[in-house]
mmCIF file of C-alpha atoms in Angstrom:
data_model
loop_
_atom_site.group_PDB
_atom_site.id
_atom_site.type_symbol
_atom_site.label_atom_id
_atom_site.label_comp_id
_atom_site.label_asym_id
_atom_site.label_seq_id
_atom_site.Cartn_x
_atom_site.Cartn_y
_atom_site.Cartn_z
ATOM 1 C CA MET A 136 8.311 -13.390 -8.883
ATOM 2 C CA GLN A 137 7.463 -12.241 -5.363
ATOM 3 C CA ILE A 138 4.246 -10.323 -4.744
ATOM 4 C CA LEU A 139 3.817 -8.227 -1.604
ATOM 5 C CA HIS A 140 0.099 -8.034 -0.798
ATOM 6 C CA LEU A 141 -1.035 -5.401 1.720
ATOM 7 C CA ASP A 142 -4.544 -4.812 3.062
ATOM 8 C CA SER A 143 -5.540 -1.932 5.316
ATOM 9 C CA SER A 144 -9.339 -1.876 5.583
ATOM 10 C CA ILE A 145 -10.922 -2.440 9.000
ATOM 11 C CA LEU A 146 -14.043 -4.034 7.451
ATOM 12 C CA GLY A 147 -12.732 -7.578 7.133
ATOM 13 C CA THR A 148 -14.702 -9.734 4.695
ATOM 14 C CA ALA A 149 -17.101 -6.819 4.009
ATOM 15 C CA SER A 150 -14.255 -4.740 2.578
ATOM 16 C CA VAL A 151 -14.366 -3.896 -1.129
ATOM 17 C CA SER A 152 -10.670 -2.943 -1.236
ATOM 18 C CA ARG A 153 -9.769 -6.360 0.218
ATOM 19 C CA HIS A 154 -11.959 -8.056 -2.387
ATOM 20 C CA LEU A 155 -10.259 -6.145 -5.177
ATOM 21 C CA SER A 156 -6.711 -6.611 -3.888
ATOM 22 C CA SER A 157 -7.301 -10.361 -3.536
ATOM 23 C CA ASN A 158 -8.571 -10.541 -7.105
ATOM 24 C CA ILE A 159 -5.540 -8.610 -8.362
ATOM 25 C CA VAL A 160 -3.217 -11.064 -6.639
ATOM 26 C CA ASP A 161 -5.171 -14.005 -8.070
ATOM 27 C CA ARG A 162 -4.885 -12.485 -11.545
ATOM 28 C CA LEU A 163 -1.129 -11.978 -11.177
ATOM 29 C CA LYS A 164 -0.700 -15.540 -9.916
ATOM 30 C CA ALA A 165 -2.627 -16.823 -12.920
ATOM 31 C CA LEU A 166 -0.296 -14.885 -15.215
ATOM 32 C CA HIS A 167 2.803 -15.920 -13.241
ATOM 33 C CA PRO A 168 2.150 -19.369 -11.724
ATOM 34 C CA ASP A 169 5.562 -19.476 -10.068
ATOM 35 C CA SER A 170 4.796 -16.379 -7.991
ATOM 36 C CA GLN A 171 5.279 -16.286 -4.235
ATOM 37 C CA VAL A 172 2.950 -14.081 -2.175
ATOM 38 C CA ILE A 173 3.862 -12.314 1.052
ATOM 39 C CA TYR A 174 0.714 -11.093 2.808
ATOM 40 C CA ARG A 175 0.367 -8.397 5.461
ATOM 41 C CA ASP A 176 -2.954 -7.454 7.057
ATOM 42 C CA LEU A 177 -1.975 -4.025 8.307
ATOM 43 C CA ALA A 178 -5.348 -3.400 9.953
ATOM 44 C CA LEU A 179 -5.307 -6.649 11.918
ATOM 45 C CA ASP A 180 -1.636 -6.413 12.915
ATOM 46 C CA PRO A 181 -0.630 -2.735 12.664
ATOM 47 C CA ALA A 182 2.759 -1.272 13.401
ATOM 48 C CA LEU A 183 3.047 1.384 16.069
ATOM 49 C CA HIS A 184 3.198 4.950 14.891
ATOM 50 C CA LEU A 185 6.625 6.543 14.985
ATOM 51 C CA SER A 186 7.750 8.011 18.279
ATOM 52 C CA ALA A 187 10.814 9.552 19.894
ATOM 53 C CA LYS A 188 11.583 6.086 21.298
ATOM 54 C CA HIS A 189 11.827 4.681 17.778
ATOM 55 C CA LEU A 190 14.270 7.411 16.795
ATOM 56 C CA ALA A 191 16.342 6.813 19.918
ATOM 57 C CA ALA A 192 16.511 3.083 19.201
ATOM 58 C CA TRP A 193 17.605 3.722 15.612
ATOM 59 C CA GLN A 194 20.362 5.966 16.945
ATOM 60 C CA GLY A 195 21.677 3.190 19.179
ATOM 61 C CA ALA A 196 19.904 3.784 22.477
ATOM 62 C CA GLY A 197 19.025 0.619 24.365
ATOM 63 C CA SER A 198 15.446 -0.287 25.233
ATOM 64 C CA ASP A 199 13.885 -2.736 27.657
ATOM 65 C CA ASN A 200 10.423 -2.132 26.180
ATOM 66 C CA ALA A 201 9.328 -5.462 24.694
ATOM 67 C CA MET A 202 6.550 -3.859 22.628
ATOM 68 C CA LEU A 203 8.968 -1.380 21.081
ATOM 69 C CA THR A 204 11.532 -4.087 20.347
ATOM 70 C CA GLU A 205 8.927 -6.260 18.649
ATOM 71 C CA ASP A 206 7.737 -3.281 16.636
ATOM 72 C CA LEU A 207 11.272 -2.475 15.490
ATOM 73 C CA TYR A 208 11.639 -6.028 14.197
ATOM 74 C CA LYS A 209 8.299 -5.663 12.409
ATOM 75 C CA GLY A 210 9.513 -2.509 10.668
ATOM 76 C CA THR A 211 12.694 -4.275 9.567
ATOM 77 C CA ALA A 212 10.591 -7.116 8.136
ATOM 78 C CA TYR A 213 8.381 -4.612 6.292
ATOM 79 C CA LEU A 214 11.419 -3.130 4.576
ATOM 80 C CA GLN A 215 12.976 -6.472 3.679
ATOM 81 C CA GLU A 216 9.712 -7.772 2.231
ATOM 82 C CA LEU A 217 9.394 -4.702 0.033
ATOM 83 C CA LEU A 218 12.998 -4.832 -1.161
ATOM 84 C CA GLU A 219 12.669 -8.501 -2.111
ATOM 85 C CA SER A 220 9.324 -8.140 -3.911
ATOM 86 C CA HIS A 221 8.832 -7.426 -7.587
ATOM 87 C CA VAL A 222 5.181 -6.341 -7.343
ATOM 88 C CA VAL A 223 3.313 -4.570 -4.542
ATOM 89 C CA VAL A 224 -0.479 -4.831 -4.319
ATOM 90 C CA ILE A 225 -2.008 -2.330 -1.896
ATOM 91 C CA GLY A 226 -5.625 -2.615 -0.808
ATOM 92 C CA THR A 227 -6.768 0.717 0.563
ATOM 93 C CA PRO A 228 -10.122 2.331 1.280
ATOM 94 C CA MET A 229 -10.431 6.092 1.599
ATOM 95 C CA TYR A 230 -10.788 7.173 5.221
ATOM 96 C CA ASN A 231 -11.452 10.868 5.788
ATOM 97 C CA LEU A 232 -10.124 11.781 2.335
ATOM 98 C CA THR A 233 -6.866 9.821 2.673
ATOM 99 C CA ILE A 234 -5.395 6.404 3.488
ATOM 100 C CA PRO A 235 -5.908 4.362 6.686
ATOM 101 C CA THR A 236 -3.389 5.083 9.431
ATOM 102 C CA PRO A 237 -1.974 1.511 9.552
ATOM 103 C CA LEU A 238 -0.972 1.912 5.896
ATOM 104 C CA LYS A 239 0.686 5.222 6.746
ATOM 105 C CA ALA A 240 2.558 3.463 9.573
ATOM 106 C CA TRP A 241 3.818 0.903 7.025
ATOM 107 C CA ILE A 242 4.917 3.738 4.725
ATOM 108 C CA ASP A 243 6.843 5.376 7.565
ATOM 109 C CA ARG A 244 8.834 2.143 8.051
ATOM 110 C CA ILE A 245 9.766 1.577 4.414
ATOM 111 C CA SER A 246 10.472 5.179 3.376
ATOM 112 C CA LEU A 247 14.066 5.234 4.532
ATOM 113 C CA VAL A 248 16.865 7.358 3.123
ATOM 114 C CA GLY A 249 19.656 5.168 1.817
ATOM 115 C CA LYS A 250 17.328 2.175 1.524
ATOM 116 C CA THR A 251 14.373 3.108 -0.674
ATOM 117 C CA PHE A 252 15.440 6.632 -1.723
ATOM 118 C CA HIS A 253 18.382 8.969 -1.412
ATOM 119 C CA TYR A 254 19.191 12.623 -1.914
ATOM 120 C CA THR A 255 21.371 13.863 -4.744
ATOM 121 C CA ASP A 256 22.511 17.281 -5.915
ATOM 122 C CA LYS A 257 19.578 17.115 -8.337
ATOM 123 C CA GLY A 258 17.023 16.274 -5.643
ATOM 124 C CA PRO A 259 15.624 13.066 -4.165
ATOM 125 C CA GLU A 260 15.866 9.854 -6.173
ATOM 126 C CA GLY A 261 13.903 6.652 -5.597
ATOM 127 C CA LEU A 262 15.793 3.379 -5.391
ATOM 128 C CA LEU A 263 12.925 0.957 -6.170
ATOM 129 C CA LYS A 264 12.910 1.450 -9.922
ATOM 130 C CA ASP A 265 12.549 -2.206 -10.873
ATOM 131 C CA LYS A 266 9.181 -2.722 -9.177
ATOM 132 C CA GLN A 267 5.516 -2.500 -10.148
ATOM 133 C CA ALA A 268 2.540 -1.557 -7.980
ATOM 134 C CA TYR A 269 -1.225 -1.984 -8.026
ATOM 135 C CA ILE A 270 -3.554 0.072 -5.848
ATOM 136 C CA ALA A 271 -6.932 -1.523 -5.073
ATOM 137 C CA SER A 272 -8.906 1.588 -4.149
ATOM 138 C CA SER A 273 -12.381 1.855 -2.667
ATOM 139 C CA ARG A 274 -14.333 4.879 -1.471
ATOM 140 C CA GLY A 275 -17.868 5.799 -0.590
ATOM 141 C CA GLY A 276 -18.046 8.955 -2.663
ATOM 142 C CA VAL A 277 -16.824 9.944 -6.111
ATOM 143 C CA TYR A 278 -13.461 11.699 -6.078
ATOM 144 C CA SER A 279 -11.961 10.796 -9.448
ATOM 145 C CA SER A 280 -10.686 13.442 -11.846
ATOM 146 C CA GLY A 281 -13.458 15.719 -13.110
ATOM 147 C CA SER A 282 -15.815 15.112 -10.190
ATOM 148 C CA PRO A 283 -16.897 18.019 -7.923
ATOM 149 C CA ALA A 284 -14.955 16.505 -5.012
ATOM 150 C CA ALA A 285 -11.767 15.721 -6.956
ATOM 151 C CA SER A 286 -9.752 18.375 -5.098
ATOM 152 C CA LEU A 287 -10.391 16.519 -1.839
ATOM 153 C CA GLU A 288 -8.823 13.279 -3.062
ATOM 154 C CA HIS A 289 -5.672 12.544 -1.031
ATOM 155 C CA GLN A 290 -5.764 8.755 -1.136
ATOM 156 C CA GLU A 291 -4.721 7.538 -4.584
ATOM 157 C CA THR A 292 -2.744 10.672 -5.412
ATOM 158 C CA TYR A 293 -0.785 10.367 -2.173
ATOM 159 C CA LEU A 294 0.087 6.723 -2.804
ATOM 160 C CA ILE A 295 0.999 7.296 -6.445
ATOM 161 C CA GLY A 296 3.196 10.222 -5.417
ATOM 162 C CA LEU A 297 4.811 8.286 -2.573
ATOM 163 C CA LEU A 298 5.519 5.234 -4.723
ATOM 164 C CA GLY A 299 6.939 7.477 -7.446
ATOM 165 C CA PHE A 300 9.145 9.187 -4.862
ATOM 166 C CA LEU A 301 10.528 5.732 -4.000
ATOM 167 C CA GLY A 302 11.150 4.969 -7.670
ATOM 168 C CA ILE A 303 8.042 2.910 -8.494
ATOM 169 C CA SER A 304 6.649 4.702 -11.533
ATOM 170 C CA ASP A 305 4.699 1.733 -12.927
ATOM 171 C CA THR A 306 1.596 1.980 -10.727
ATOM 172 C CA LYS A 307 -1.892 0.982 -11.803
ATOM 173 C CA VAL A 308 -5.069 1.926 -9.918
ATOM 174 C CA ILE A 309 -8.072 -0.392 -9.807
ATOM 175 C CA ARG A 310 -10.895 1.721 -8.393
ATOM 176 C CA ALA A 311 -14.406 1.189 -7.067
ATOM 177 C CA GLU A 312 -15.963 4.463 -5.912
ATOM 178 C CA GLY A 313 -19.384 5.822 -5.137
ATOM 179 C CA LEU A 314 -19.984 2.763 -2.982
ATOM 180 C CA ALA A 315 -22.100 4.627 -0.440
ATOM 181 C CA ILE A 316 -24.423 6.278 -2.984
ATOM 182 C CA ASN A 317 -26.749 3.329 -3.508
ATOM 183 C CA ALA A 318 -26.651 -0.409 -4.163
ATOM 184 C CA GLN A 319 -26.887 -0.023 -7.931
ATOM 185 C CA VAL A 320 -23.902 2.332 -8.110
ATOM 186 C CA LYS A 321 -21.939 0.098 -5.749
ATOM 187 C CA ASP A 322 -22.585 -3.055 -7.784
ATOM 188 C CA ALA A 323 -21.674 -1.298 -11.042
ATOM 189 C CA ALA A 324 -18.466 0.114 -9.560
ATOM 190 C CA ILE A 325 -17.330 -3.265 -8.275
ATOM 191 C CA ALA A 326 -18.214 -4.958 -11.566
ATOM 192 C CA LYS A 327 -16.167 -2.377 -13.502
ATOM 193 C CA ALA A 328 -13.201 -2.838 -11.156
ATOM 194 C CA LEU A 329 -13.328 -6.601 -11.617
ATOM 195 C CA GLU A 330 -13.370 -6.095 -15.406
ATOM 196 C CA ASP A 331 -10.268 -3.930 -15.085
ATOM 197 C CA ILE A 332 -8.569 -6.664 -13.051
ATOM 198 C CA ALA A 333 -9.443 -9.290 -15.651
ATOM 199 C CA ALA A 334 -7.765 -7.073 -18.275
ATOM 200 C CA ILE A 335 -4.417 -7.011 -16.429
ATOM 201 C CA THR A 336 -1.733 -8.506 -18.668
ATOM 202 C CA GLY A 337 1.474 -7.691 -16.805
#
């Protein structure tokens, strides 16, 4: 089994989402000792955001821009890693009510018609139906269902929707929220998330 492990927090070792995503991967490796892990630190080594030059290159235009060429190869690697993986583990904090921009840049490289989804006469259809995903989510406030700020949550819901659009319907969220309220709430949230990770059986 191949596991694709993505992190996107800018906080390095202080990141809760990185801590949780690492624990999820460790749990999956314990359950599947023959697993291979492909790791991408999207915050440390981000892809460029899409531009007209990217579109021109995809349409066959030549480029002597070394940075663009390197970035195009990176995007191709992103896609191949996803296609070859059985499980995707995404570590993501909430930044300004949504996901970090390096994670969005990764999404823009792997959401490709004819590769990870296609259009039919019945609407779009995802092509990644044999995969599983885990979202290691962290956020300073409380945005889960039923909370006063739930309508502002565009982090987990976006990722779940995007993964479902690509055909990945088996997505589990491991969440630690309220981290900025106080130390007691933070510690309890992390402890609960780690319990949820320990209960993973798949």
